[in-house]
Coordinates of C-alpha atoms in Angstrom, one line a residue:
Chain L
E1444 CA -3.5 18.7 4.5
P1445 CA -1.9 16.3 7.2
E1446 CA 0.4 13.8 5.8
V1447 CA 2.6 10.8 7.1
T1448 CA 6.4 11.4 7.2
Q1449 CA 9.1 9.1 7.3
T1450 CA 13.0 10.1 7.9
P1451 CA 15.5 8.9 6.6
S1452 CA 14.2 9.2 3.0
H1453 CA 17.7 6.5 2.3
Q1454 CA 19.4 4.6 4.7
V1455 CA 22.7 3.0 3.8
T1456 CA 23.9 0.2 6.4
Q1457 CA 26.2 -2.8 6.4
M1458 CA 24.7 -6.1 6.9
G1459 CA 24.5 -7.4 10.7
Q1460 CA 23.9 -3.8 11.5
E1461 CA 20.8 -2.5 13.1
V1462 CA 18.5 0.0 11.8
I1463 CA 15.3 2.3 13.0
L1464 CA 13.3 3.5 10.5
R1465 CA 11.1 6.6 11.8
C1466 CA 7.6 7.7 10.9
V1467 CA 5.1 10.1 12.3
P1468 CA 2.0 9.1 11.1
I1469 CA -1.2 11.6 10.9
S1470 CA -1.9 13.0 14.2
N1471 CA -5.6 11.5 14.7
H1472 CA -5.2 8.0 13.3
L1473 CA -5.3 5.0 15.1
Y1474 CA -4.0 2.1 13.1
F1475 CA -0.3 1.9 11.8
Y1476 CA 1.1 -0.3 9.3
W1477 CA 4.6 -1.1 7.9
Y1478 CA 4.8 -2.6 4.2
R1479 CA 8.1 -3.0 2.2
Q1480 CA 8.8 -3.6 -1.4
I1481 CA 11.7 -4.6 -3.0
L1482 CA 12.6 -2.9 -6.1
G1483 CA 10.6 -3.8 -9.0
Q1484 CA 8.5 -6.1 -7.0
K1485 CA 4.5 -5.7 -5.3
V1486 CA 4.3 -3.9 -2.4
E1487 CA 4.1 -6.4 0.8
F1488 CA 2.2 -5.8 4.5
L1489 CA 4.6 -6.2 7.4
V1490 CA 2.9 -5.3 10.4
S1491 CA -0.2 -3.4 11.6
F1492 CA -0.3 -2.0 14.9
Y1493 CA -3.3 -0.6 16.9
N1494 CA -3.8 0.3 20.9
N1495 CA -0.3 -0.2 21.5
E1496 CA 0.5 -3.2 20.2
I1497 CA 0.7 -5.6 17.1
S1498 CA -2.5 -6.6 15.6
E1499 CA -1.1 -8.6 12.8
K1500 CA 2.2 -9.5 11.3
S1501 CA 3.3 -11.2 8.3
E1502 CA 5.6 -14.4 7.7
I1503 CA 8.4 -11.4 6.9
F1504 CA 8.3 -10.1 10.1
D1505 CA 10.2 -12.3 12.2
D1506 CA 12.2 -11.8 15.4
Q1507 CA 14.6 -9.6 13.5
F1508 CA 11.9 -6.9 13.3
S1509 CA 10.4 -4.9 16.1
V1510 CA 8.2 -1.9 15.9
E1511 CA 7.5 0.5 18.8
R1512 CA 5.2 4.0 19.3
P1513 CA 7.3 4.9 21.6
D1514 CA 6.0 8.8 22.5
G1515 CA 2.4 8.8 21.4
S1516 CA 3.9 10.4 17.5
N1517 CA 6.6 8.1 16.4
F1518 CA 6.2 5.0 14.8
T1519 CA 9.1 3.1 14.1
L1520 CA 10.5 -0.1 12.5
K1521 CA 13.7 -1.6 14.1
I1522 CA 15.7 -4.2 12.1
R1523 CA 18.1 -5.7 14.5
S1524 CA 20.5 -7.5 12.5
T1525 CA 20.2 -6.4 8.3
K1526 CA 20.6 -9.0 5.8
L1527 CA 21.4 -7.9 2.3
E1528 CA 17.6 -9.6 1.3
D1529 CA 16.5 -6.1 3.8
S1530 CA 17.2 -4.1 1.1
A1531 CA 13.6 -2.4 0.2
M1532 CA 11.4 0.6 0.1
Y1533 CA 9.8 0.8 3.6
F1534 CA 6.4 2.5 3.7
C1535 CA 4.6 3.6 6.8
A1536 CA 1.0 3.9 6.8
S1537 CA -1.3 5.5 8.7
K1538 CA -5.7 5.1 8.9
A1539 CA -8.1 6.7 11.2
T1540 CA -11.0 4.4 11.2
V1541 CA -12.5 3.1 7.9
Y1542 CA -11.2 3.3 4.5
E1543 CA -8.0 4.2 3.0
Q1544 CA -4.6 4.4 4.3
Y1545 CA -2.3 7.3 4.0
F1546 CA 1.1 6.3 3.2
G1547 CA 4.2 8.1 3.8
P1548 CA 7.1 8.7 1.1
G1549 CA 9.0 5.5 2.1
T1550 CA 12.5 5.0 3.7
R1551 CA 14.8 3.4 0.9
L1552 CA 17.2 1.1 3.2
T1553 CA 20.2 -0.1 1.3
V1554 CA 22.2 -2.9 3.0
T1555 CA 25.5 -3.6 1.6
Chain R
A155 CA -6.1 -16.0 3.0
Q156 CA -6.8 -13.1 0.2
T157 CA -5.2 -12.7 -3.0
V158 CA -5.0 -10.0 -5.7
T159 CA -3.8 -10.4 -9.3
Q160 CA -3.2 -8.0 -11.8
S161 CA -2.3 -10.2 -15.3
Q162 CA -1.0 -7.0 -17.0
P163 CA 2.5 -6.1 -16.3
E164 CA 2.6 -3.2 -18.5
M165 CA 0.2 -1.2 -20.7
S166 CA 0.5 1.5 -22.9
V167 CA -1.8 4.2 -23.9
Q168 CA -1.8 7.5 -26.1
E169 CA -2.4 10.7 -24.3
A170 CA -6.1 11.6 -24.5
E171 CA -7.4 8.2 -24.9
T172 CA -8.6 5.5 -22.5
V173 CA -7.3 2.9 -21.1
T174 CA -8.5 0.0 -18.4
L175 CA -6.4 -2.0 -15.6
S176 CA -7.7 -5.3 -14.8
C177 CA -7.3 -6.8 -11.1
T178 CA -9.1 -9.8 -9.9
Y179 CA -8.8 -11.0 -6.2
D180 CA -10.0 -14.1 -4.3
T181 CA -11.7 -13.6 -0.7
S182 CA -14.2 -15.8 1.2
E183 CA -15.0 -12.1 2.8
N184 CA -18.4 -10.5 2.4
N185 CA -17.3 -7.3 3.3
Y186 CA -14.2 -5.5 1.9
Y187 CA -12.7 -2.3 0.4
L188 CA -11.2 -2.3 -2.9
F189 CA -8.7 0.2 -3.5
W190 CA -6.3 1.5 -6.7
Y191 CA -3.4 2.9 -6.1
K192 CA -0.5 4.8 -8.1
Q193 CA 2.9 4.8 -7.8
P194 CA 5.1 7.2 -9.8
P195 CA 8.7 7.2 -10.0
S196 CA 8.9 8.9 -6.9
R197 CA 7.8 5.9 -5.3
Q198 CA 5.1 7.3 -3.3
M199 CA 1.8 5.6 -2.9
I200 CA -1.0 7.7 -3.9
L201 CA -4.5 6.7 -3.6
V202 CA -6.3 6.9 -6.9
I203 CA -10.1 5.4 -5.9
R204 CA -11.6 3.1 -3.3
Q205 CA -14.9 1.0 -3.5
E206 CA -16.9 -0.4 -0.7
A207 CA -18.1 -4.1 -1.4
Y208 CA -21.4 -3.3 -0.1
K209 CA -21.6 -0.8 -2.6
Q210 CA -23.4 -1.7 -6.3
Q211 CA -22.6 1.4 -7.8
N212 CA -19.0 1.9 -9.2
A213 CA -16.9 4.3 -7.7
T214 CA -15.7 7.2 -9.9
E215 CA -13.3 10.0 -9.5
N216 CA -12.7 12.5 -12.2
R217 CA -11.0 10.6 -14.8
F218 CA -10.8 7.4 -12.9
S219 CA -13.7 5.0 -12.8
V220 CA -14.1 1.1 -11.8
N221 CA -15.6 -1.9 -13.0
F222 CA -16.8 -3.9 -9.9
Q223 CA -18.4 -7.0 -10.1
K224 CA -18.4 -8.8 -6.9
A225 CA -19.6 -12.2 -8.2
A226 CA -16.4 -12.4 -10.3
K227 CA -14.3 -11.0 -8.3
S228 CA -13.3 -8.5 -10.5
F229 CA -12.3 -4.7 -10.3
S230 CA -11.2 -2.8 -13.1
L231 CA -9.6 0.7 -13.5
K232 CA -10.9 2.5 -16.4
I233 CA -8.6 6.2 -16.8
S234 CA -10.5 8.1 -19.2
D235 CA -8.5 11.3 -21.6
S236 CA -5.2 9.9 -20.3
Q237 CA -2.5 12.4 -19.5
L238 CA 1.2 12.1 -19.4
G239 CA 1.0 12.6 -15.5
D240 CA -0.6 8.9 -15.5
T241 CA 2.4 7.7 -16.2
A242 CA 3.0 5.1 -13.1
M243 CA 3.0 1.6 -11.8
Y244 CA -0.5 0.9 -10.4
F245 CA -1.7 -1.5 -7.5
C246 CA -5.2 -3.0 -6.7
A247 CA -5.2 -3.7 -3.4
F248 CA -7.8 -5.6 -1.1
S249 CA -8.5 -4.6 2.7
N250 CA -10.9 -6.6 4.7
A251 CA -13.6 -4.2 6.7
G252 CA -13.1 -6.2 9.9
G253 CA -11.6 -8.9 12.1
T254 CA -8.0 -9.3 13.0
S255 CA -6.8 -8.1 9.3
Y256 CA -8.8 -4.9 9.6
G257 CA -6.9 -2.1 7.6
K258 CA -4.2 -4.4 6.1
L259 CA -3.6 -4.3 2.5
T260 CA -3.2 -6.8 0.0
F261 CA -1.4 -5.5 -2.9
G262 CA -1.6 -7.1 -6.6
Q263 CA 1.6 -7.4 -8.7
G264 CA 1.1 -3.9 -10.3
T265 CA 0.6 -2.8 -13.9
I266 CA 3.0 -0.3 -15.3
L267 CA 1.2 2.0 -17.2
T268 CA 2.7 4.7 -20.1
V269 CA 1.3 7.5 -21.6
H270 CA 2.6 8.5 -25.0
P271 CA 2.2 11.8 -26.2

């Protein structure tokens, strides 16, 4: 069964450093999403991406964040200058057309 | 903007018993989808069940069923014959069926369910 994959599973970085979180969505899916979950809290929407552009972004997704689909298969989330409060689990998800999104296993980002 | 509220931070149930998790939501949309996701300790997000707002019939998926009350904006999850593997955080989620927010999921705060042997 096809699945969404994410790498790395855990990333530790120092405050102020840039990180890139990678996702490979399911191959025939058209809609892509990033969410984050601070430990013990709810899952929050960051950004949605369709037809090679951002279709919606949340207030969390400020100028420090960017997304890219560089080669038609990968979908990346970049945080330019990480802050302590960026420590969270980051989930990538993809969707074909209607109904449910399929989530990847997540990347745990720890900013020290 | 849509909001999703889960008013039960924690629930517990004995193995083989039935438990119901509550969820309410607020939206001005008429066409939308509702979901329950399970998050075990591994933190993987696993879809449990979905409901289309235009369908009057409540969705069922094996031991999982929902009680969808559109007028009351209520969407509860019933787990029958609870199993130890059902122990997890459960999230209720809302998605528009169209428009610019198409597909974006809005989650509730989650309910931690513990199944006791």
